[in-house]
PDB file of C-alpha atoms and ligand atoms in Angstrom:
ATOM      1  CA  UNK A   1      45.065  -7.480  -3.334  1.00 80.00           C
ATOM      2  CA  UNK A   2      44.480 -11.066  -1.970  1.00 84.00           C
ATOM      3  CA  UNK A   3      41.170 -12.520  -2.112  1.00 85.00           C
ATOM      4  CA  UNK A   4      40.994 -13.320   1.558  1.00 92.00           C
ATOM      5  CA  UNK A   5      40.890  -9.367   2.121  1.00 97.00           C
ATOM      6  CA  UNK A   6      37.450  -9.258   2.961  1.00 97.00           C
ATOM      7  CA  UNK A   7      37.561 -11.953   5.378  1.00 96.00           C
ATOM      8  CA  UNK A   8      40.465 -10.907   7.001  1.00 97.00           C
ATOM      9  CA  UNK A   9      39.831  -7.009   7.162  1.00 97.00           C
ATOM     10  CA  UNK A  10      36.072  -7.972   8.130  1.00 98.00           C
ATOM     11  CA  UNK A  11      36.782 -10.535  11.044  1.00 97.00           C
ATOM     12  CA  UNK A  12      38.947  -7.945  12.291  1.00 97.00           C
ATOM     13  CA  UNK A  13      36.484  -4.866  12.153  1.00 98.00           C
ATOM     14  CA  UNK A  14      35.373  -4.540  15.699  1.00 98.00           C
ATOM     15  CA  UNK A  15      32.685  -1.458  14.833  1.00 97.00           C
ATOM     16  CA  UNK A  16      30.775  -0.253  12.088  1.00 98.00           C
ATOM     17  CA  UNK A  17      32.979   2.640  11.269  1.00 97.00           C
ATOM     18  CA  UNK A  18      35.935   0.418  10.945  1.00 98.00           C
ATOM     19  CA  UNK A  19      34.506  -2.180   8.685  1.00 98.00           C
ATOM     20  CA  UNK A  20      33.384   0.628   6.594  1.00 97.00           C
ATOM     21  CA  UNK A  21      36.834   2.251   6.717  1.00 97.00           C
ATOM     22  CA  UNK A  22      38.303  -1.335   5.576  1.00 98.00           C
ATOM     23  CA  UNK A  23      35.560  -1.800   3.163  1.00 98.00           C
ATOM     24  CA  UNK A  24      36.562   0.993   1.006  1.00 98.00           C
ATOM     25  CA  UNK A  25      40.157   0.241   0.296  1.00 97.00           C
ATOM     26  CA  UNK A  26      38.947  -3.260  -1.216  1.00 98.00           C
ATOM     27  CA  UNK A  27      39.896  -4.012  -4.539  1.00 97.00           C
ATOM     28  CA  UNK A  28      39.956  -8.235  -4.257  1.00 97.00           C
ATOM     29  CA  UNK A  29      37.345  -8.356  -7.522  1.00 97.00           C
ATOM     30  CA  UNK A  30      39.374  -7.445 -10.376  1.00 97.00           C
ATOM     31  CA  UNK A  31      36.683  -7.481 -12.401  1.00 97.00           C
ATOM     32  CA  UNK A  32      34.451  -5.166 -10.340  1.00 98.00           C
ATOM     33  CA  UNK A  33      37.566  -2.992  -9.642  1.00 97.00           C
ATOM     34  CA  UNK A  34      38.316  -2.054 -13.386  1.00 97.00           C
ATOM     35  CA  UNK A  35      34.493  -1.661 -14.277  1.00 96.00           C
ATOM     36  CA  UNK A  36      33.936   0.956 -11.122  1.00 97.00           C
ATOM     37  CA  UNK A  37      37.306   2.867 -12.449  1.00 96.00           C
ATOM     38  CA  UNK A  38      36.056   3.264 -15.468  1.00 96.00           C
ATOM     39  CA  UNK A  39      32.670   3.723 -14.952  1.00 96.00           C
ATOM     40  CA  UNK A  40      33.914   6.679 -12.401  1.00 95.00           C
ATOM     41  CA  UNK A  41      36.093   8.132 -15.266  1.00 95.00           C
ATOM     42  CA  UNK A  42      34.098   7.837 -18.366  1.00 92.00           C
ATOM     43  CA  UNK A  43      30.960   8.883 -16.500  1.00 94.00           C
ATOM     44  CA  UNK A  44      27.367   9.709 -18.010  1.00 93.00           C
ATOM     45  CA  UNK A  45      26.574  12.703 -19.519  1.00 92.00           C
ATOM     46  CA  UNK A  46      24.198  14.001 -17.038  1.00 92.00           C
ATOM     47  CA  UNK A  47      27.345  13.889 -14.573  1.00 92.00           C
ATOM     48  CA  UNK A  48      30.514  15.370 -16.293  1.00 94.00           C
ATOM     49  CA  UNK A  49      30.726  17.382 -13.761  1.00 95.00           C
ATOM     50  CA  UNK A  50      30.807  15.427 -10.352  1.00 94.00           C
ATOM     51  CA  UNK A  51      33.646  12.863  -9.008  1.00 95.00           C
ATOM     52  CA  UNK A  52      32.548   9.913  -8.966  1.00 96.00           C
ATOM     53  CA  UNK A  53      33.282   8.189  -5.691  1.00 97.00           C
ATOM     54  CA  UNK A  54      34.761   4.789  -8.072  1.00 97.00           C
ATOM     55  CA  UNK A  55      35.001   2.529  -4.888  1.00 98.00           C
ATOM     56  CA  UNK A  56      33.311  -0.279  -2.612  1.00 98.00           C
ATOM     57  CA  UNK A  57      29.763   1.434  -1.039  1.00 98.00           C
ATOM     58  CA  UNK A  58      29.427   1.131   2.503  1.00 98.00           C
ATOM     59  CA  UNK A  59      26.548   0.378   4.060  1.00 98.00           C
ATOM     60  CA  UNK A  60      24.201   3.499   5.401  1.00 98.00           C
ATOM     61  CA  UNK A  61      22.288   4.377   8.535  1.00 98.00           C
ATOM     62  CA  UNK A  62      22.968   4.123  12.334  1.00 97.00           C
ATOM     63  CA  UNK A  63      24.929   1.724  14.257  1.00 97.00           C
ATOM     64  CA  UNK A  64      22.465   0.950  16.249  1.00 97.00           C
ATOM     65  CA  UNK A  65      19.672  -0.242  13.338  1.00 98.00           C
ATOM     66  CA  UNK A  66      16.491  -2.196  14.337  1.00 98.00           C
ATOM     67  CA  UNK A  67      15.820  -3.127  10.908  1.00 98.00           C
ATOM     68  CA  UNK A  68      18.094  -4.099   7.819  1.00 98.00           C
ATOM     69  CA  UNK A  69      17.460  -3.153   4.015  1.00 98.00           C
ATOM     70  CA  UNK A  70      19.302  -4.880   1.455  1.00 98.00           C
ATOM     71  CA  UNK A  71      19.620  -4.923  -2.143  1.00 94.00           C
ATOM     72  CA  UNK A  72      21.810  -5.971  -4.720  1.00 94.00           C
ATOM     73  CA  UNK A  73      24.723  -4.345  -5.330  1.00 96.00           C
ATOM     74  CA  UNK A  74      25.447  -0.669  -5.830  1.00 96.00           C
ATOM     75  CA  UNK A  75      24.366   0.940  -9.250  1.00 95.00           C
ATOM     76  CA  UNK A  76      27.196   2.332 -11.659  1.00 95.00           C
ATOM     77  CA  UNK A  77      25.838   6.175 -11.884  1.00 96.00           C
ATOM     78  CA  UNK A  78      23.888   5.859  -8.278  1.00 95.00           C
ATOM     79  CA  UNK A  79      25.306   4.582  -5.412  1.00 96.00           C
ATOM     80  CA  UNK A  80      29.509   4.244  -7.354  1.00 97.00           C
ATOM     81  CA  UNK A  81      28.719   8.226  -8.284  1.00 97.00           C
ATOM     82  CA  UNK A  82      27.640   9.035  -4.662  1.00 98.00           C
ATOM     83  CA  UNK A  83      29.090   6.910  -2.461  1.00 97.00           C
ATOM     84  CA  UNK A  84      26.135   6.200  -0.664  1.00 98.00           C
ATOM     85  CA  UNK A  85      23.549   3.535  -1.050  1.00 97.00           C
ATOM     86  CA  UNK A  86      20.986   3.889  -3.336  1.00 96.00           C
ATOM     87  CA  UNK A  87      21.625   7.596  -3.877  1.00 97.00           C
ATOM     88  CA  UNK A  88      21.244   9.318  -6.630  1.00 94.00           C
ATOM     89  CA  UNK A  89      19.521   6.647  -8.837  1.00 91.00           C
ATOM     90  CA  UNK A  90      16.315   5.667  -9.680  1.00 91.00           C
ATOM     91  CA  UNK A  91      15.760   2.540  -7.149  1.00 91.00           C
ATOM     92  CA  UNK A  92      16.466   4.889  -4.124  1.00 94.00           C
ATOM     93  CA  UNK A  93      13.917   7.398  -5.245  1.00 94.00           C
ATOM     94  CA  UNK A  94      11.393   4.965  -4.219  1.00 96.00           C
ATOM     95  CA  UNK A  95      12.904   3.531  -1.558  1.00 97.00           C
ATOM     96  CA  UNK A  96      13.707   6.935  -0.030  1.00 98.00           C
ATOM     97  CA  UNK A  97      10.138   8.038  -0.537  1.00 97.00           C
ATOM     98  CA  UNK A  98       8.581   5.116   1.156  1.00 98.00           C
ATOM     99  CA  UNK A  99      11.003   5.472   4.176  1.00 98.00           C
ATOM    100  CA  UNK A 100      10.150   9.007   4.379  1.00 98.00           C
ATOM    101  CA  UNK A 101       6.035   8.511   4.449  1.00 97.00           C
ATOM    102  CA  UNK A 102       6.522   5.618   7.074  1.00 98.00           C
ATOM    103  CA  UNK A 103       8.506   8.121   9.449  1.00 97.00           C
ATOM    104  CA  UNK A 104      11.844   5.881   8.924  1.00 98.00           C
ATOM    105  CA  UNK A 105      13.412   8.600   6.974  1.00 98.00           C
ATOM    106  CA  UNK A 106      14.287  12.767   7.446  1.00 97.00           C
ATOM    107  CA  UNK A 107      13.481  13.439   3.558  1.00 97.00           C
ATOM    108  CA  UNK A 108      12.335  11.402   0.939  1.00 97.00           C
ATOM    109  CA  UNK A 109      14.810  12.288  -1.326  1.00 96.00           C
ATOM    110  CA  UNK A 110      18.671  11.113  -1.513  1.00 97.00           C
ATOM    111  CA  UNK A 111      20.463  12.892  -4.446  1.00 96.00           C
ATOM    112  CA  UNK A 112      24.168  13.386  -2.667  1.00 96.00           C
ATOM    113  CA  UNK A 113      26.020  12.412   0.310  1.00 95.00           C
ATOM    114  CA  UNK A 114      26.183  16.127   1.923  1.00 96.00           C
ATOM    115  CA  UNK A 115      22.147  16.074   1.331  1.00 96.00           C
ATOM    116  CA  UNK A 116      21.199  16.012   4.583  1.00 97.00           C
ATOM    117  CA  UNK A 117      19.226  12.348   5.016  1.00 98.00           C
ATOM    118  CA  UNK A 118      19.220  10.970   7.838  1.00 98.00           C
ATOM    119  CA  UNK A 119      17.561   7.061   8.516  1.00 98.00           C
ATOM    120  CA  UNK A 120      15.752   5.950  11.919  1.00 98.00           C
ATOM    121  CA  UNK A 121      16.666   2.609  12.515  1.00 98.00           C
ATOM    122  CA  UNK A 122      16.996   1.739   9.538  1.00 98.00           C
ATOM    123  CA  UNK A 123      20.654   0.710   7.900  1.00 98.00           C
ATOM    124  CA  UNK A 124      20.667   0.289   4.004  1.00 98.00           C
ATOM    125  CA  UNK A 125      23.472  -2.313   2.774  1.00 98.00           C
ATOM    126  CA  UNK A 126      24.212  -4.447  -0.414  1.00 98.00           C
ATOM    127  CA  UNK A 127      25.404  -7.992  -0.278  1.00 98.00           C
ATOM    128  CA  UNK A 128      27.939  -6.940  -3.222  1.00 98.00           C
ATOM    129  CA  UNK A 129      29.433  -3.724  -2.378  1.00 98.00           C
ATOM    130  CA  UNK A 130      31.061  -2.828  -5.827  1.00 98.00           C
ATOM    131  CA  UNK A 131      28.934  -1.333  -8.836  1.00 97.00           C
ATOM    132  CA  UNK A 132      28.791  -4.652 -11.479  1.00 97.00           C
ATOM    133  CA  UNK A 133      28.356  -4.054 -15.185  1.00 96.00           C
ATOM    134  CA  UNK A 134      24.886  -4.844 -16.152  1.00 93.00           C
ATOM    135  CA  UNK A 135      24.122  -4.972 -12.534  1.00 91.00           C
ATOM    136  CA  UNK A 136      24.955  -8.874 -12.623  1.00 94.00           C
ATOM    137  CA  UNK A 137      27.928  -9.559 -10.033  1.00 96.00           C
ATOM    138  CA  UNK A 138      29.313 -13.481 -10.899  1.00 96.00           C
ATOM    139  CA  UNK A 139      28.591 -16.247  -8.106  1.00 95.00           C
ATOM    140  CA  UNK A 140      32.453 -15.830  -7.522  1.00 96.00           C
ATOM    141  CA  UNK A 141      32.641 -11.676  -6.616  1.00 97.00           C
ATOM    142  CA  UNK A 142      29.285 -12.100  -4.608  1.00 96.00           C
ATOM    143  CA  UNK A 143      31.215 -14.631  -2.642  1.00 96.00           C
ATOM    144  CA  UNK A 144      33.943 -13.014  -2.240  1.00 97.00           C
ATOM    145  CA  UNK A 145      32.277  -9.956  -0.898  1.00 98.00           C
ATOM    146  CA  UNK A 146      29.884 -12.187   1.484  1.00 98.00           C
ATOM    147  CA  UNK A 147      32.130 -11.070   4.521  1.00 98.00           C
ATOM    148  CA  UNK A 148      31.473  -7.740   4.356  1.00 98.00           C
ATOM    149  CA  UNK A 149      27.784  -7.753   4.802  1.00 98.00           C
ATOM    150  CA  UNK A 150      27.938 -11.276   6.922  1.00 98.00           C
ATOM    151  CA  UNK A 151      29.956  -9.068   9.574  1.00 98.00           C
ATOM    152  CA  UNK A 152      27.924  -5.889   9.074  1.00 98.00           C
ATOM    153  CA  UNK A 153      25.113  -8.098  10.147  1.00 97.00           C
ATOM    154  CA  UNK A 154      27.071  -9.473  13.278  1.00 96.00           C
ATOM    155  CA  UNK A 155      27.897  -5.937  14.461  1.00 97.00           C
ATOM    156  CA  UNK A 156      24.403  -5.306  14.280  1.00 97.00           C
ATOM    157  CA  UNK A 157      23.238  -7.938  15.922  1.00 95.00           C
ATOM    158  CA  UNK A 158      22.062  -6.562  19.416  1.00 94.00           C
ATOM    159  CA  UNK A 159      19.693  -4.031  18.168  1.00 96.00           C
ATOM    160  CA  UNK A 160      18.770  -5.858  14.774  1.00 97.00           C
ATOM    161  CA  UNK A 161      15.461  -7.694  14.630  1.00 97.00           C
ATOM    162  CA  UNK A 162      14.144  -7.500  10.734  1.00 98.00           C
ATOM    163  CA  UNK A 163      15.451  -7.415   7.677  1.00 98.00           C
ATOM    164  CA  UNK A 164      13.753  -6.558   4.024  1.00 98.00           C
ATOM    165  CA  UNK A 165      15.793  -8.138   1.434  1.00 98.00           C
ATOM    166  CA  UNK A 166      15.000  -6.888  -1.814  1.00 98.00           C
ATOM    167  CA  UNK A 167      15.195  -9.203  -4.954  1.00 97.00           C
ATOM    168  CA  UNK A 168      15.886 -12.704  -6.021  1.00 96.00           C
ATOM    169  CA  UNK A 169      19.795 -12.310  -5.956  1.00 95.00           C
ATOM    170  CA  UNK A 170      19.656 -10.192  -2.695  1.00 96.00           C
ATOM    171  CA  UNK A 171      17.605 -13.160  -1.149  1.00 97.00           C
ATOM    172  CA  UNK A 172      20.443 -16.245  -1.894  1.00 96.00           C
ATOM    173  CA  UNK A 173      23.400 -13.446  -0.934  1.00 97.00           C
ATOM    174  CA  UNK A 174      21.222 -12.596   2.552  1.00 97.00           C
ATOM    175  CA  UNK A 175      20.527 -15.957   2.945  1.00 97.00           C
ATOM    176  CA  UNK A 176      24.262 -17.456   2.706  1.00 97.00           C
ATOM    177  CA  UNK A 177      25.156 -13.804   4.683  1.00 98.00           C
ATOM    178  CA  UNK A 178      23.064 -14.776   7.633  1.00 97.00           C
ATOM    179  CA  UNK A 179      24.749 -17.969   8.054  1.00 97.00           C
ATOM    180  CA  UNK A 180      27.690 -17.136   8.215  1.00 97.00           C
ATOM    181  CA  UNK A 181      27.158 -14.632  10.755  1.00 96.00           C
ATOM    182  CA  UNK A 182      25.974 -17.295  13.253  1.00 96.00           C
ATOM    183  CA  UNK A 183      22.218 -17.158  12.376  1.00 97.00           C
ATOM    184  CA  UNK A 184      20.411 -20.827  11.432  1.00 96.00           C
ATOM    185  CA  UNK A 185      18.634 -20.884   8.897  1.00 95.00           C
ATOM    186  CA  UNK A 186      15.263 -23.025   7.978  1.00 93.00           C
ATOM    187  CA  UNK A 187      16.164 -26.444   6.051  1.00 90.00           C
ATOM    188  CA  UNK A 188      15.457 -26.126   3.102  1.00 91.00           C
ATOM    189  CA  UNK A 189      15.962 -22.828   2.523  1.00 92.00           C
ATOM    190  CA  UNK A 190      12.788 -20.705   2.092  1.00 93.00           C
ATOM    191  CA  UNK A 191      12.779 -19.754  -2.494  1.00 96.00           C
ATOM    192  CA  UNK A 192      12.565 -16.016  -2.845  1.00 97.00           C
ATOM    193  CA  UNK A 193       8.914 -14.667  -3.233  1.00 97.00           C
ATOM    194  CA  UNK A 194       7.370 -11.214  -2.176  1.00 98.00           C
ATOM    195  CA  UNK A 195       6.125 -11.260   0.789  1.00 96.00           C
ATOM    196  CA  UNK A 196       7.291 -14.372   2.182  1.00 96.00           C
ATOM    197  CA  UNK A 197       9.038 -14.232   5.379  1.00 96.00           C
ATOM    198  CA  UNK A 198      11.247 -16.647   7.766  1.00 96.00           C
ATOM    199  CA  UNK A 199      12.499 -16.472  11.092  1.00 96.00           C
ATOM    200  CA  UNK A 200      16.152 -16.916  12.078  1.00 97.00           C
ATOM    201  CA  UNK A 201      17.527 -17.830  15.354  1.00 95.00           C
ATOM    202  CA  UNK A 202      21.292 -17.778  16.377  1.00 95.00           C
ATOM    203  CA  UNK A 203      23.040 -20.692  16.291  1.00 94.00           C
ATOM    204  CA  UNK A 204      24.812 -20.490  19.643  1.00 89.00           C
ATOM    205  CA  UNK A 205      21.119 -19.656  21.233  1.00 86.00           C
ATOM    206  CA  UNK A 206      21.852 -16.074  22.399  1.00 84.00           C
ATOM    207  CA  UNK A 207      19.852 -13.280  21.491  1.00 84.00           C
ATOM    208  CA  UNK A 208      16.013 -12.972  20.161  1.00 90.00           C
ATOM    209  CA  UNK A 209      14.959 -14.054  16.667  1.00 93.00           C
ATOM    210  CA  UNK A 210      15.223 -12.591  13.070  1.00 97.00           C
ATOM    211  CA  UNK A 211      12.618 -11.516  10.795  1.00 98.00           C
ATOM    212  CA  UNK A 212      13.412 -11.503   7.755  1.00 98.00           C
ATOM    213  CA  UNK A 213      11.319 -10.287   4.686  1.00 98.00           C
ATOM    214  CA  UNK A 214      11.700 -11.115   0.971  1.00 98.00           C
ATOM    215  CA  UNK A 215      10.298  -8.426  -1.306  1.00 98.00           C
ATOM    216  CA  UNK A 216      10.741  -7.269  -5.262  1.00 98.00           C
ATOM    217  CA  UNK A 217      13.762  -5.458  -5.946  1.00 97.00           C
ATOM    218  CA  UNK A 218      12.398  -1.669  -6.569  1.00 96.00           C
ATOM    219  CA  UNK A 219      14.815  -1.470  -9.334  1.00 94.00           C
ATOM    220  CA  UNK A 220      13.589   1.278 -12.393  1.00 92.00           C
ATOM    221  CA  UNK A 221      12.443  -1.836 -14.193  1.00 94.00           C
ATOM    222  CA  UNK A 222      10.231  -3.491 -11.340  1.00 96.00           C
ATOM    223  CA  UNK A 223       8.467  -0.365 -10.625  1.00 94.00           C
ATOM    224  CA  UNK A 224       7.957   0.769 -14.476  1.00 94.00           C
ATOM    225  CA  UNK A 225       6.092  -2.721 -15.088  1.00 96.00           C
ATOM    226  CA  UNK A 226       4.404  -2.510 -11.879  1.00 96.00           C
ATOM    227  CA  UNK A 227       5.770  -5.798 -10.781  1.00 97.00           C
ATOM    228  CA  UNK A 228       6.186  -3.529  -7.581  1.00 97.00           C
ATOM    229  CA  UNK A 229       4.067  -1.007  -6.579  1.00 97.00           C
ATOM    230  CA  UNK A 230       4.832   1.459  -4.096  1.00 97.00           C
ATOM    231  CA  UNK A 231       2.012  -0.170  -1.516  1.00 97.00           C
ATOM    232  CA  UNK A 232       3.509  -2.872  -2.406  1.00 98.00           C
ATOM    233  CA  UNK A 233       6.966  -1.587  -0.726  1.00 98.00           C
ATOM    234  CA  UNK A 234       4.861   0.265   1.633  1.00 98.00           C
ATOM    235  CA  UNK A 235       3.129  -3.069   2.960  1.00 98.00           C
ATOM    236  CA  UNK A 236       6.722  -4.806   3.471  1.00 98.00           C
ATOM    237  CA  UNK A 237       8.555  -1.880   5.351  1.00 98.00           C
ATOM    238  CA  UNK A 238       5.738  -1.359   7.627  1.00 98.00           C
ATOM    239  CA  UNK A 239       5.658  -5.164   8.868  1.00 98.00           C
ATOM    240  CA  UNK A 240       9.593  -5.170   8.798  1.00 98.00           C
ATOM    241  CA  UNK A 241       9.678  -2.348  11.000  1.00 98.00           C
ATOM    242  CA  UNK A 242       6.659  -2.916  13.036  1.00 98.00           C
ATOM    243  CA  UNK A 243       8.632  -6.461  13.927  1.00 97.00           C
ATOM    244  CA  UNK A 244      11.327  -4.227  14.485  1.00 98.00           C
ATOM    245  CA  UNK A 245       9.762  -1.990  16.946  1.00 97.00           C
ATOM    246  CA  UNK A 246       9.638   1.369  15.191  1.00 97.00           C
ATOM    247  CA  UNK A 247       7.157   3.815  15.087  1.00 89.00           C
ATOM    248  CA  UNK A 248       5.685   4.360  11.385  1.00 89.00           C
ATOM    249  CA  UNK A 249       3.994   7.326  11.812  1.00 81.00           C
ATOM    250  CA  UNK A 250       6.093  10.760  10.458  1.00 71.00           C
ATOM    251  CA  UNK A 251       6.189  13.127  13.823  1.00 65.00           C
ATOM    252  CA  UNK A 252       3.903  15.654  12.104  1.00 61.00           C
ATOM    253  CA  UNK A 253       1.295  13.047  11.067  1.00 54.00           C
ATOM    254  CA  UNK A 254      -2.017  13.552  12.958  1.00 46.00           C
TER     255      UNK A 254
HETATM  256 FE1  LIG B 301      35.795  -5.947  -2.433  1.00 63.48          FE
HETATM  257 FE2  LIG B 301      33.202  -6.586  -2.439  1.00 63.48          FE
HETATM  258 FE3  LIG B 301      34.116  -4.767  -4.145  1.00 63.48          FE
HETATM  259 FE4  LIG B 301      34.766  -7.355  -4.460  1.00 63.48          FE
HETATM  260  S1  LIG B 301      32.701  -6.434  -4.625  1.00 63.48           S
HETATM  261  S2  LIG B 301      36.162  -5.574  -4.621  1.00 63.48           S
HETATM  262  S3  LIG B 301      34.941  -8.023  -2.302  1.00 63.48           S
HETATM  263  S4  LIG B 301      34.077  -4.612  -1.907  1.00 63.48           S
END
């Protein structure tokens, strides 16, 4: 498959549902290709007995998102067993949780695609849609896959006001993302550090501002040292969605 996939198949997605359906026939990393194969046939123990899914992760939540969450890229036994974003691995456990105690979520677990979860307003996405080994994607293959989530971000660009970028690689992908997508960034570009935050504007003047939030990745390793603590992701989400507009508070919260 050429390289220029991405950009071509992505330029020409005109919805959500199509870039996704374009997304996941894209095999233009052949390093990323061969490592999802065989992580998907090999498998782990715990999981001789599912299929693994073995191909690019789309992005997850509505259409219509207010608010943007992205990460890294998607993990081998997580997101390239499920085939949905952060499920079924440790990151997403937090993540999941948090959603679900700020009302942004329908459960606060996510162990399967068929499980039921549901976001509100909320879209989870990866800036490198294809499991890497030792979660490290090369500056090439997160380059090459910088279309995908640079047009995710245009199709979402009416109803899209923050977004929570987890981690230091997440923050340069995001960044580079952004631009592309028609957003202008400040000069120099903001370093990654929890809790800072930026605003975007589009370049061509149309359409309100961007929020967007860097926080720790809540990757098993972040949260075991307690580099992040689950306030800590607590205390971004809110003000990302907050500047979003959405309600925090679960339904049957008094
Ligand atoms: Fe395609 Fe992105 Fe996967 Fe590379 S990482 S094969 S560009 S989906």
């Amino acid at each position: 498959m050429s390289p220029d996939y991405p950009r071509q198949a992505a330029d020409a997605a005109r919805t959500l549902a199509e870039l996704d359906a374009q997304l996941v026939r894209c095999r233009a990393c052949p390093r990323l290709v061969a490592w999802r194969e065989e992580t998907a046939l090999v498998k782990r123990p715990a999981f001789l007995d599912w299929q693994y899914w073995g191909r690019p992760v789309p992005g997850f939540g509505p259409e219509d998102a207010a608010m943007v969450i992205t990460g890294l890229a998607p993990a081998a036994h997580g997101g390239n067993r499920t085939g949905r974003m952060f499920t079924g691995d440790r990151a997403g456990d937090l993540l999941f949780a948090t959603l679900y105690e700020l009302g942004l979520a329908s459960q606060a677990t996510a162990t399967s695609p068929d499980d039921g979860l549901e976001l509100y307003g909320v879209r989870v996405t990866a800036p490198v849609h294809c499991a890497p080994p030792a979660n490290r994607p090369t500056p090439e293959e997160r380059d090459t896959c910088r279309p995908w989530l640079a047009r995710e971000l245009q199709l979402l660009s009416s109803t899209m006001r923050s977004v929570v970028v987890l981690g230091g690689f997440g923050w340069q992908a995001a960044q580079a993302a952004l631009e592309e997508a028609g957003w202008r960034l400040p000069r120099p570009r903001p370093a990654f550090g929890h809790g800072r935050r930026m605003t975007v504007t589009p370049v061509n003047g149309e359409g309100p501002p961007l929020t967007v939030f860097a926080c720790y990745h809540v990757s098993q390793r972040n949260v075991f040292t307690r580099r992040l603590t689950p306030e800590m992701l607590r205390q971004v989400l809110a003000e990302a969605a907050h500047t979003a507009g959405l309600s925090t508070e679960r339904p049957n919260q008094t």
